[in-house]
Amino acid sequence: MSIYHFRKALPSEKAKIWEILQFAIQRRKEEGSNQWQDGYPNPEVIEIDIEKGYGFVLTEENTIIGYCAVISNYEPEYEKIVGKWLTNDDFVVVHRITIAQNYLGQGLSKIMLENIEDFSINNHIFSIKVDTNFDNFAMLKIFEKMEYIYCGEVYFRGSPRKAFEKVLRKTL
């Protein structure tokens, strides 16, 4: 059984992260989606993620197999939700969840989200907010399986996204 580690990305890992994201961008294009087809994300976004401490990787031994951005209490677009969030407390935002091409279909996005839940709880934050494109069926299915609640729509670069929140249990 594989042992995975979830940790902050290092500046030296930008090229590998960008490689993983490029496959995801191409995969979304092949699926007929407009998500990530407008020049975003790009290497500069990854660089900013890492500089600000938002970039996280999922690794198997020394191999980076997944990437995401984890941001605490900040997403201006979420303030303009067409709908209603479940909570108004501190929250973690997750963006750019992606898995390396050779590792797809192994449940790694779920493992990454479970690690983000642990990260949140360890930082005394009990809400995770996420969004995805209407046609990102794989991600929508993962959110459903992991009991994220649909809250409405948010807009990024003029395109609507389905927005979800999961309220985490406070442990004693």
CSV table of N, CA and C in Angstrom, one decimal:
chain,number,residue,atom,x,y,z
A,1,MET,N,0.8,-1.2,0.0
A,1,MET,CA,0.0,0.0,0.0
A,1,MET,C,0.9,1.2,0.0
A,2,SER,N,0.5,2.2,-0.8
A,2,SER,CA,1.3,3.5,-0.9
A,2,SER,C,1.1,4.3,0.3
A,3,ILE,N,2.1,5.1,0.6
A,3,ILE,CA,2.0,6.0,1.7
A,3,ILE,C,2.2,7.4,1.0
A,4,TYR,N,1.1,8.2,1.3
A,4,TYR,CA,1.1,9.6,0.7
A,4,TYR,C,1.4,10.6,1.7
A,5,HIS,N,2.0,11.7,1.3
A,5,HIS,CA,2.3,12.8,2.1
A,5,HIS,C,1.7,14.1,1.5
A,6,PHE,N,1.2,14.9,2.3
A,6,PHE,CA,0.6,16.2,1.9
A,6,PHE,C,1.3,17.3,2.6
A,7,ARG,N,2.0,18.2,1.8
A,7,ARG,CA,2.8,19.2,2.4
A,7,ARG,C,2.9,20.4,1.5
A,8,LYS,N,3.4,21.5,2.1
A,8,LYS,CA,3.6,22.7,1.3
A,8,LYS,C,4.6,22.5,0.1
A,9,ALA,N,4.2,23.1,-1.0
A,9,ALA,CA,5.1,22.9,-2.2
A,9,ALA,C,6.3,23.8,-2.0
A,10,LEU,N,7.4,23.4,-2.6
A,10,LEU,CA,8.7,24.1,-2.6
A,10,LEU,C,8.9,24.9,-3.9
A,11,PRO,N,9.6,26.0,-3.8
A,11,PRO,CA,9.9,26.7,-5.1
A,11,PRO,C,10.6,25.9,-6.2
A,12,SER,N,11.4,24.9,-5.7
A,12,SER,CA,12.1,24.1,-6.7
A,12,SER,C,11.1,23.1,-7.4
A,13,GLU,N,9.9,23.0,-7.0
A,13,GLU,CA,8.9,22.1,-7.5
A,13,GLU,C,8.0,22.7,-8.6
A,14,LYS,N,8.2,24.0,-8.8
A,14,LYS,CA,7.3,24.7,-9.8
A,14,LYS,C,7.1,24.0,-11.1
A,15,ALA,N,8.3,23.6,-11.7
A,15,ALA,CA,8.2,23.0,-13.0
A,15,ALA,C,7.4,21.7,-13.0
A,16,LYS,N,7.6,20.9,-12.0
A,16,LYS,CA,6.8,19.6,-12.0
A,16,LYS,C,5.4,19.9,-11.8
A,17,ILE,N,5.0,20.8,-10.9
A,17,ILE,CA,3.6,21.2,-10.7
A,17,ILE,C,3.0,21.7,-12.0
A,18,TRP,N,3.7,22.6,-12.7
A,18,TRP,CA,3.2,23.1,-13.9
A,18,TRP,C,3.0,22.0,-15.0
A,19,GLU,N,3.9,21.0,-15.0
A,19,GLU,CA,3.7,19.9,-15.9
A,19,GLU,C,2.4,19.1,-15.6
A,20,ILE,N,2.1,18.9,-14.3
A,20,ILE,CA,0.9,18.2,-13.9
A,20,ILE,C,-0.3,19.1,-14.3
A,21,LEU,N,-0.2,20.4,-14.1
A,21,LEU,CA,-1.4,21.2,-14.4
A,21,LEU,C,-1.6,21.3,-15.9
A,22,GLN,N,-0.5,21.3,-16.7
A,22,GLN,CA,-0.7,21.3,-18.2
A,22,GLN,C,-1.5,20.1,-18.7
A,23,PHE,N,-1.2,18.9,-18.1
A,23,PHE,CA,-2.0,17.7,-18.5
A,23,PHE,C,-3.5,17.9,-18.1
A,24,ALA,N,-3.7,18.5,-16.9
A,24,ALA,CA,-5.1,18.7,-16.5
A,24,ALA,C,-5.8,19.7,-17.4
A,25,ILE,N,-5.1,20.7,-17.8
A,25,ILE,CA,-5.7,21.7,-18.7
A,25,ILE,C,-6.0,21.1,-20.1
A,26,GLN,N,-5.1,20.3,-20.6
A,26,GLN,CA,-5.4,19.5,-21.8
A,26,GLN,C,-6.5,18.6,-21.7
A,27,ARG,N,-6.6,17.9,-20.6
A,27,ARG,CA,-7.7,16.9,-20.3
A,27,ARG,C,-9.0,17.6,-20.3
A,28,ARG,N,-9.1,18.8,-19.6
A,28,ARG,CA,-10.3,19.5,-19.6
A,28,ARG,C,-10.7,19.9,-21.0
A,29,LYS,N,-9.8,20.3,-21.8
A,29,LYS,CA,-10.0,20.7,-23.2
A,29,LYS,C,-10.6,19.5,-24.0
A,30,GLU,N,-10.0,18.4,-23.9
A,30,GLU,CA,-10.4,17.2,-24.6
A,30,GLU,C,-11.8,16.7,-24.2
A,31,GLU,N,-12.2,17.1,-22.9
A,31,GLU,CA,-13.5,16.8,-22.4
A,31,GLU,C,-14.5,17.8,-22.9
A,32,GLY,N,-14.1,18.8,-23.7
A,32,GLY,CA,-15.0,19.8,-24.2
A,32,GLY,C,-15.3,20.9,-23.2
A,33,SER,N,-14.6,21.0,-22.2
A,33,SER,CA,-14.8,22.0,-21.2
A,33,SER,C,-14.1,23.3,-21.5
A,34,ASN,N,-14.7,24.5,-21.0
A,34,ASN,CA,-14.0,25.7,-21.1
A,34,ASN,C,-13.2,26.0,-19.9
A,35,GLN,N,-13.3,25.2,-18.9
A,35,GLN,CA,-12.5,25.4,-17.6
A,35,GLN,C,-11.1,25.3,-17.9
A,36,TRP,N,-10.3,26.3,-17.4
A,36,TRP,CA,-8.9,26.4,-17.6
A,36,TRP,C,-8.4,26.5,-19.0
A,37,GLN,N,-9.2,27.1,-19.9
A,37,GLN,CA,-8.9,27.2,-21.3
A,37,GLN,C,-8.6,28.7,-21.6
A,38,ASP,N,-8.4,29.5,-20.6
A,38,ASP,CA,-8.3,31.0,-20.9
A,38,ASP,C,-6.9,31.5,-20.4
A,39,GLY,N,-5.9,30.6,-20.3
A,39,GLY,CA,-4.6,31.0,-19.9
A,39,GLY,C,-4.4,31.0,-18.4
A,40,TYR,N,-5.4,30.5,-17.7
A,40,TYR,CA,-5.4,30.3,-16.2
A,40,TYR,C,-5.7,28.9,-15.9
A,41,PRO,N,-5.0,28.2,-15.0
A,41,PRO,CA,-3.8,28.7,-14.3
A,41,PRO,C,-2.6,28.7,-15.2
A,42,ASN,N,-1.6,29.3,-14.8
A,42,ASN,CA,-0.3,29.4,-15.5
A,42,ASN,C,0.8,29.4,-14.6
A,43,PRO,N,2.1,29.4,-15.1
A,43,PRO,CA,3.2,29.2,-14.2
A,43,PRO,C,3.3,30.4,-13.1
A,44,GLU,N,2.9,31.6,-13.5
A,44,GLU,CA,2.9,32.7,-12.5
A,44,GLU,C,2.0,32.4,-11.4
A,45,VAL,N,0.8,31.8,-11.6
A,45,VAL,CA,-0.2,31.5,-10.6
A,45,VAL,C,0.5,30.5,-9.6
A,46,ILE,N,1.2,29.5,-10.1
A,46,ILE,CA,1.8,28.5,-9.3
A,46,ILE,C,2.9,29.2,-8.4
A,47,GLU,N,3.7,30.1,-9.1
A,47,GLU,CA,4.7,30.8,-8.4
A,47,GLU,C,4.2,31.6,-7.2
A,48,ILE,N,3.1,32.3,-7.4
A,48,ILE,CA,2.4,33.1,-6.4
A,48,ILE,C,1.9,32.2,-5.3
A,49,ASP,N,1.2,31.1,-5.7
A,49,ASP,CA,0.8,30.1,-4.7
A,49,ASP,C,1.9,29.7,-3.7
A,50,ILE,N,3.0,29.3,-4.3
A,50,ILE,CA,4.1,28.8,-3.5
A,50,ILE,C,4.7,30.0,-2.6
A,51,GLU,N,4.9,31.1,-3.2
A,51,GLU,CA,5.4,32.3,-2.5
A,51,GLU,C,4.6,32.6,-1.3
A,52,LYS,N,3.2,32.6,-1.4
A,52,LYS,CA,2.3,32.9,-0.4
A,52,LYS,C,2.0,31.8,0.6
A,53,GLY,N,2.6,30.6,0.3
A,53,GLY,CA,2.3,29.5,1.2
A,53,GLY,C,1.0,28.8,0.9
A,54,TYR,N,0.4,29.0,-0.2
A,54,TYR,CA,-0.9,28.4,-0.6
A,54,TYR,C,-0.7,27.1,-1.3
A,55,GLY,N,0.4,26.9,-2.0
A,55,GLY,CA,0.6,25.7,-2.8
A,55,GLY,C,0.9,24.5,-2.0
A,56,PHE,N,0.2,23.4,-2.2
A,56,PHE,CA,0.4,22.1,-1.5
A,56,PHE,C,0.5,21.0,-2.5
A,57,VAL,N,1.4,20.0,-2.2
A,57,VAL,CA,1.5,18.9,-3.1
A,57,VAL,C,1.2,17.6,-2.3
A,58,LEU,N,0.7,16.6,-3.1
A,58,LEU,CA,0.5,15.3,-2.6
A,58,LEU,C,1.7,14.5,-3.2
A,59,THR,N,2.4,13.7,-2.4
A,59,THR,CA,3.5,13.0,-2.9
A,59,THR,C,3.4,11.5,-2.5
A,60,GLU,N,4.0,10.7,-3.3
A,60,GLU,CA,4.1,9.3,-3.1
A,60,GLU,C,5.6,9.0,-3.1
A,61,GLU,N,6.2,8.7,-1.9
A,61,GLU,CA,7.7,8.7,-1.7
A,61,GLU,C,8.2,10.1,-2.1
A,62,ASN,N,9.0,10.2,-3.1
A,62,ASN,CA,9.6,11.5,-3.5
A,62,ASN,C,8.9,12.1,-4.8
A,63,THR,N,7.9,11.5,-5.2
A,63,THR,CA,7.2,11.9,-6.5
A,63,THR,C,6.0,12.7,-6.2
A,64,ILE,N,5.9,13.9,-6.8
A,64,ILE,CA,4.7,14.7,-6.7
A,64,ILE,C,3.7,14.2,-7.6
A,65,ILE,N,2.5,13.9,-7.0
A,65,ILE,CA,1.4,13.2,-7.8
A,65,ILE,C,0.2,14.1,-7.8
A,66,GLY,N,0.2,15.2,-7.0
A,66,GLY,CA,-1.0,16.0,-7.0
A,66,GLY,C,-0.6,17.4,-6.5
A,67,TYR,N,-1.5,18.3,-6.9
A,67,TYR,CA,-1.3,19.7,-6.5
A,67,TYR,C,-2.6,20.4,-6.2
A,68,CYS,N,-2.6,21.4,-5.3
A,68,CYS,CA,-3.7,22.2,-5.0
A,68,CYS,C,-3.3,23.5,-4.3
A,69,ALA,N,-4.1,24.5,-4.3
A,69,ALA,CA,-3.9,25.7,-3.5
A,69,ALA,C,-4.9,25.7,-2.3
A,70,VAL,N,-4.4,25.9,-1.1
A,70,VAL,CA,-5.2,26.0,0.1
A,70,VAL,C,-5.0,27.3,0.7
A,71,ILE,N,-6.1,28.1,0.8
A,71,ILE,CA,-6.0,29.5,1.2
A,71,ILE,C,-7.0,29.7,2.4
A,72,SER,N,-6.5,30.3,3.4
A,72,SER,CA,-7.4,30.5,4.6
A,72,SER,C,-8.1,31.9,4.5
A,73,ASN,N,-9.4,31.9,4.6
A,73,ASN,CA,-10.2,33.1,4.8
A,73,ASN,C,-10.1,34.1,3.7
A,74,TYR,N,-9.7,33.7,2.5
A,74,TYR,CA,-9.6,34.7,1.4
A,74,TYR,C,-10.1,34.2,0.1
A,75,GLU,N,-11.1,34.7,-0.5
A,75,GLU,CA,-11.5,34.5,-1.8
A,75,GLU,C,-12.6,35.5,-2.1
A,76,PRO,N,-12.2,36.7,-2.7
A,76,PRO,CA,-13.1,37.8,-2.9
A,76,PRO,C,-14.4,37.4,-3.7
A,77,GLU,N,-14.2,36.5,-4.6
A,77,GLU,CA,-15.4,36.1,-5.4
A,77,GLU,C,-16.4,35.3,-4.6
A,78,TYR,N,-16.0,34.7,-3.5
A,78,TYR,CA,-16.9,34.0,-2.7
A,78,TYR,C,-17.9,34.9,-1.9
A,79,GLU,N,-17.5,36.2,-1.8
A,79,GLU,CA,-18.3,37.2,-1.1
A,79,GLU,C,-19.5,37.5,-2.0
A,80,LYS,N,-19.4,37.2,-3.3
A,80,LYS,CA,-20.5,37.6,-4.2
A,80,LYS,C,-21.3,36.3,-4.6
A,81,ILE,N,-21.4,35.3,-3.8
A,81,ILE,CA,-22.1,34.1,-4.2
A,81,ILE,C,-23.5,34.4,-4.5
A,82,VAL,N,-24.0,33.8,-5.6
A,82,VAL,CA,-25.4,33.8,-5.9
A,82,VAL,C,-26.0,32.5,-5.2
A,83,GLY,N,-26.5,32.7,-4.0
A,83,GLY,CA,-26.8,31.6,-3.2
A,83,GLY,C,-26.5,32.0,-1.7
A,84,LYS,N,-26.1,31.0,-0.9
A,84,LYS,CA,-25.8,31.3,0.5
A,84,LYS,C,-24.9,30.2,1.0
A,85,TRP,N,-23.8,30.7,1.6
A,85,TRP,CA,-22.9,29.7,2.3
A,85,TRP,C,-23.5,29.2,3.5
A,86,LEU,N,-23.1,28.0,4.0
A,86,LEU,CA,-23.6,27.4,5.2
A,86,LEU,C,-23.2,28.2,6.5
A,87,THR,N,-22.0,28.7,6.4
A,87,THR,CA,-21.4,29.4,7.6
A,87,THR,C,-20.8,30.7,7.2
A,88,ASN,N,-20.6,31.5,8.2
A,88,ASN,CA,-19.9,32.8,8.0
A,88,ASN,C,-18.6,32.9,8.8
A,89,ASP,N,-18.2,31.7,9.3
A,89,ASP,CA,-17.0,31.6,10.1
A,89,ASP,C,-15.7,31.5,9.3
A,90,ASP,N,-14.6,31.3,9.9
A,90,ASP,CA,-13.3,31.1,9.2
A,90,ASP,C,-13.5,29.9,8.3
A,91,PHE,N,-12.8,30.0,7.2
A,91,PHE,CA,-12.9,28.9,6.2
A,91,PHE,C,-11.6,28.7,5.4
A,92,VAL,N,-11.5,27.6,4.8
A,92,VAL,CA,-10.4,27.3,3.9
A,92,VAL,C,-11.0,27.2,2.5
A,93,VAL,N,-10.3,27.8,1.6
A,93,VAL,CA,-10.7,27.7,0.2
A,93,VAL,C,-9.7,26.7,-0.5
A,94,VAL,N,-10.2,25.9,-1.4
A,94,VAL,CA,-9.3,25.0,-2.1
A,94,VAL,C,-9.5,25.3,-3.6
A,95,HIS,N,-8.4,25.5,-4.3
A,95,HIS,CA,-8.4,25.8,-5.7
A,95,HIS,C,-7.4,24.9,-6.4
A,96,ARG,N,-7.6,24.7,-7.7
A,96,ARG,CA,-6.6,24.0,-8.6
A,96,ARG,C,-6.3,22.6,-8.2
A,97,ILE,N,-7.3,21.9,-7.8
A,97,ILE,CA,-7.0,20.4,-7.4
A,97,ILE,C,-6.7,19.7,-8.7
A,98,THR,N,-5.5,19.1,-8.8
A,98,THR,CA,-5.1,18.3,-9.9
A,98,THR,C,-4.2,17.2,-9.6
A,99,ILE,N,-4.4,16.1,-10.3
A,99,ILE,CA,-3.7,14.8,-10.1
A,99,ILE,C,-2.8,14.5,-11.3
A,100,ALA,N,-1.6,14.1,-11.1
A,100,ALA,CA,-0.7,13.7,-12.3
A,100,ALA,C,-1.4,12.7,-13.2
A,101,GLN,N,-1.2,12.8,-14.4
A,101,GLN,CA,-1.8,11.9,-15.4
A,101,GLN,C,-1.7,10.4,-15.1
A,102,ASN,N,-0.6,10.0,-14.7
A,102,ASN,CA,-0.3,8.5,-14.5
A,102,ASN,C,-1.0,8.0,-13.2
A,103,TYR,N,-1.6,9.0,-12.4
A,103,TYR,CA,-2.2,8.6,-11.2
A,103,TYR,C,-3.7,8.8,-11.1
A,104,LEU,N,-4.3,9.1,-12.2
A,104,LEU,CA,-5.7,9.4,-12.3
A,104,LEU,C,-6.5,8.1,-12.0
A,105,GLY,N,-7.7,8.2,-11.4
A,105,GLY,CA,-8.6,7.1,-11.2
A,105,GLY,C,-8.2,6.3,-9.9
A,106,GLN,N,-7.3,6.8,-9.1
A,106,GLN,CA,-6.9,6.1,-7.9
A,106,GLN,C,-7.5,6.7,-6.6
A,107,GLY,N,-8.4,7.6,-6.7
A,107,GLY,CA,-9.0,8.2,-5.5
A,107,GLY,C,-8.1,9.2,-4.8
A,108,LEU,N,-7.1,9.8,-5.6
A,108,LEU,CA,-6.2,10.7,-4.9
A,108,LEU,C,-6.7,12.1,-4.7
A,109,SER,N,-7.7,12.5,-5.5
A,109,SER,CA,-8.3,13.8,-5.2
A,109,SER,C,-9.0,13.7,-3.8
A,110,LYS,N,-9.7,12.6,-3.6
A,110,LYS,CA,-10.3,12.4,-2.3
A,110,LYS,C,-9.3,12.4,-1.1
A,111,ILE,N,-8.2,11.7,-1.4
A,111,ILE,CA,-7.1,11.7,-0.3
A,111,ILE,C,-6.6,13.1,-0.1
A,112,MET,N,-6.4,13.9,-1.2
A,112,MET,CA,-6.0,15.2,-1.0
A,112,MET,C,-7.0,16.1,-0.2
A,113,LEU,N,-8.3,15.9,-0.5
A,113,LEU,CA,-9.3,16.7,0.3
A,113,LEU,C,-9.4,16.2,1.7
A,114,GLU,N,-9.2,14.9,2.0
A,114,GLU,CA,-9.1,14.4,3.4
A,114,GLU,C,-8.0,15.1,4.1
A,115,ASN,N,-6.8,15.2,3.5
A,115,ASN,CA,-5.7,15.9,4.1
A,115,ASN,C,-6.0,17.4,4.3
A,116,ILE,N,-6.7,18.0,3.4
A,116,ILE,CA,-7.1,19.4,3.6
A,116,ILE,C,-8.0,19.5,4.8
A,117,GLU,N,-8.9,18.6,5.0
A,117,GLU,CA,-9.8,18.6,6.1
A,117,GLU,C,-9.0,18.5,7.4
A,118,ASP,N,-8.0,17.6,7.4
A,118,ASP,CA,-7.1,17.5,8.6
A,118,ASP,C,-6.4,18.8,8.9
A,119,PHE,N,-5.8,19.4,7.8
A,119,PHE,CA,-5.1,20.6,7.9
A,119,PHE,C,-6.0,21.7,8.5
A,120,SER,N,-7.3,21.8,8.0
A,120,SER,CA,-8.2,22.8,8.5
A,120,SER,C,-8.5,22.6,10.0
A,121,ILE,N,-8.8,21.4,10.4
A,121,ILE,CA,-9.1,21.1,11.8
A,121,ILE,C,-7.9,21.4,12.7
A,122,ASN,N,-6.7,21.0,12.2
A,122,ASN,CA,-5.5,21.3,13.0
A,122,ASN,C,-5.3,22.8,13.1
A,123,ASN,N,-5.8,23.6,12.2
A,123,ASN,CA,-5.7,25.0,12.3
A,123,ASN,C,-7.0,25.7,12.9
A,124,HIS,N,-7.8,24.9,13.5
A,124,HIS,CA,-9.1,25.3,14.1
A,124,HIS,C,-10.0,26.0,13.2
A,125,ILE,N,-10.0,25.5,11.9
A,125,ILE,CA,-10.9,26.1,10.9
A,125,ILE,C,-11.9,24.9,10.5
A,126,PHE,N,-13.2,25.2,10.6
A,126,PHE,CA,-14.1,24.1,10.5
A,126,PHE,C,-15.1,24.2,9.3
A,127,SER,N,-14.6,24.9,8.3
A,127,SER,CA,-15.4,25.1,7.0
A,127,SER,C,-14.4,25.0,5.8
A,128,ILE,N,-14.8,24.2,4.8
A,128,ILE,CA,-14.0,24.2,3.6
A,128,ILE,C,-15.0,24.6,2.5
A,129,LYS,N,-14.5,25.6,1.7
A,129,LYS,CA,-15.3,26.1,0.5
A,129,LYS,C,-14.6,25.8,-0.8
A,130,VAL,N,-15.3,25.3,-1.7
A,130,VAL,CA,-14.7,25.0,-3.0
A,130,VAL,C,-15.6,25.3,-4.1
A,131,ASP,N,-15.1,25.4,-5.4
A,131,ASP,CA,-16.0,25.5,-6.5
A,131,ASP,C,-15.4,24.8,-7.7
A,132,THR,N,-16.2,24.5,-8.7
A,132,THR,CA,-15.7,23.8,-9.9
A,132,THR,C,-16.7,24.1,-11.0
A,133,ASN,N,-16.2,23.9,-12.2
A,133,ASN,CA,-17.0,24.1,-13.4
A,133,ASN,C,-18.2,23.2,-13.4
A,134,PHE,N,-19.3,23.6,-14.1
A,134,PHE,CA,-20.5,22.9,-14.2
A,134,PHE,C,-20.3,21.5,-14.9
A,135,ASP,N,-19.3,21.4,-15.7
A,135,ASP,CA,-19.1,20.2,-16.5
A,135,ASP,C,-17.9,19.4,-16.0
A,136,ASN,N,-17.4,19.7,-14.8
A,136,ASN,CA,-16.3,18.9,-14.3
A,136,ASN,C,-16.9,17.8,-13.4
A,137,PHE,N,-17.4,16.8,-14.1
A,137,PHE,CA,-18.2,15.8,-13.5
A,137,PHE,C,-17.5,14.9,-12.5
A,138,ALA,N,-16.2,14.7,-12.7
A,138,ALA,CA,-15.4,13.9,-11.8
A,138,ALA,C,-15.3,14.7,-10.4
A,139,MET,N,-15.0,16.0,-10.5
A,139,MET,CA,-14.9,16.8,-9.3
A,139,MET,C,-16.3,16.9,-8.6
A,140,LEU,N,-17.3,17.1,-9.3
A,140,LEU,CA,-18.7,17.2,-8.8
A,140,LEU,C,-19.0,15.9,-8.0
A,141,LYS,N,-18.6,14.7,-8.6
A,141,LYS,CA,-18.9,13.5,-8.0
A,141,LYS,C,-18.1,13.3,-6.7
A,142,ILE,N,-16.9,13.8,-6.7
A,142,ILE,CA,-16.1,13.7,-5.4
A,142,ILE,C,-16.7,14.6,-4.4
A,143,PHE,N,-17.1,15.8,-4.7
A,143,PHE,CA,-17.7,16.6,-3.7
A,143,PHE,C,-18.9,16.0,-3.1
A,144,GLU,N,-19.7,15.4,-4.0
A,144,GLU,CA,-21.0,14.7,-3.5
A,144,GLU,C,-20.6,13.6,-2.6
A,145,LYS,N,-19.7,12.7,-3.0
A,145,LYS,CA,-19.3,11.6,-2.1
A,145,LYS,C,-18.7,12.0,-0.8
A,146,MET,N,-18.0,13.2,-0.8
A,146,MET,CA,-17.4,13.6,0.5
A,146,MET,C,-18.3,14.6,1.3
A,147,GLU,N,-19.6,14.6,0.9
A,147,GLU,CA,-20.7,15.3,1.6
A,147,GLU,C,-20.5,16.9,1.6
A,148,TYR,N,-20.0,17.4,0.5
A,148,TYR,CA,-20.0,18.9,0.3
A,148,TYR,C,-21.4,19.2,-0.1
A,149,ILE,N,-21.8,20.4,0.4
A,149,ILE,CA,-23.2,20.9,0.2
A,149,ILE,C,-23.2,22.0,-0.9
A,150,TYR,N,-24.0,21.8,-1.9
A,150,TYR,CA,-24.1,22.8,-2.9
A,150,TYR,C,-24.7,24.1,-2.3
A,151,CYS,N,-24.1,25.2,-2.5
A,151,CYS,CA,-24.5,26.5,-1.9
A,151,CYS,C,-24.9,27.6,-2.9
A,152,GLY,N,-24.6,27.4,-4.2
A,152,GLY,CA,-24.9,28.4,-5.2
A,152,GLY,C,-23.8,28.5,-6.3
A,153,GLU,N,-23.8,29.7,-6.9
A,153,GLU,CA,-22.8,29.9,-8.0
A,153,GLU,C,-21.9,31.1,-7.6
A,154,VAL,N,-20.6,30.9,-8.0
A,154,VAL,CA,-19.7,32.0,-8.0
A,154,VAL,C,-19.1,32.2,-9.4
A,155,TYR,N,-18.5,33.3,-9.6
A,155,TYR,CA,-18.0,33.6,-11.0
A,155,TYR,C,-16.6,33.9,-11.0
A,156,PHE,N,-15.9,33.3,-11.9
A,156,PHE,CA,-14.4,33.6,-12.1
A,156,PHE,C,-14.2,33.9,-13.6
A,157,ARG,N,-13.6,35.1,-13.8
A,157,ARG,CA,-13.3,35.5,-15.2
A,157,ARG,C,-14.5,35.4,-16.0
A,158,GLY,N,-15.7,35.8,-15.5
A,158,GLY,CA,-16.9,35.8,-16.2
A,158,GLY,C,-17.7,34.5,-16.4
A,159,SER,N,-17.1,33.4,-15.8
A,159,SER,CA,-17.8,32.1,-16.0
A,159,SER,C,-18.3,31.6,-14.6
A,160,PRO,N,-19.5,31.1,-14.7
A,160,PRO,CA,-20.1,30.6,-13.4
A,160,PRO,C,-19.5,29.2,-13.0
A,161,ARG,N,-19.4,29.1,-11.7
A,161,ARG,CA,-18.9,27.8,-11.1
A,161,ARG,C,-19.9,27.4,-10.0
A,162,LYS,N,-20.0,26.1,-9.8
A,162,LYS,CA,-20.8,25.6,-8.7
A,162,LYS,C,-20.0,25.7,-7.5
A,163,ALA,N,-20.6,26.2,-6.4
A,163,ALA,CA,-19.9,26.4,-5.2
A,163,ALA,C,-20.4,25.5,-4.1
A,164,PHE,N,-19.5,25.0,-3.3
A,164,PHE,CA,-19.9,24.0,-2.3
A,164,PHE,C,-19.2,24.3,-1.0
A,165,GLU,N,-19.8,23.9,0.1
A,165,GLU,CA,-19.1,24.0,1.4
A,165,GLU,C,-19.3,22.7,2.2
A,166,LYS,N,-18.3,22.4,3.0
A,166,LYS,CA,-18.4,21.3,3.9
A,166,LYS,C,-18.0,21.9,5.3
A,167,VAL,N,-18.9,21.7,6.3
A,167,VAL,CA,-18.7,22.0,7.6
A,167,VAL,C,-18.1,20.8,8.3
A,168,LEU,N,-16.9,21.0,8.9
A,168,LEU,CA,-16.2,19.9,9.6
A,168,LEU,C,-16.6,19.8,11.0
A,169,ARG,N,-16.5,18.6,11.5
A,169,ARG,CA,-16.8,18.4,13.0
A,169,ARG,C,-15.7,18.9,13.8
A,170,LYS,N,-16.0,19.6,14.8
A,170,LYS,CA,-15.0,20.0,15.8
A,170,LYS,C,-14.8,18.8,16.7
A,171,THR,N,-13.5,18.4,16.9
A,171,THR,CA,-13.2,17.3,17.7
A,171,THR,C,-12.8,17.8,19.1
A,172,LEU,N,-13.1,17.0,20.1
A,172,LEU,CA,-12.8,17.4,21.5
A,172,LEU,C,-11.4,17.1,21.9
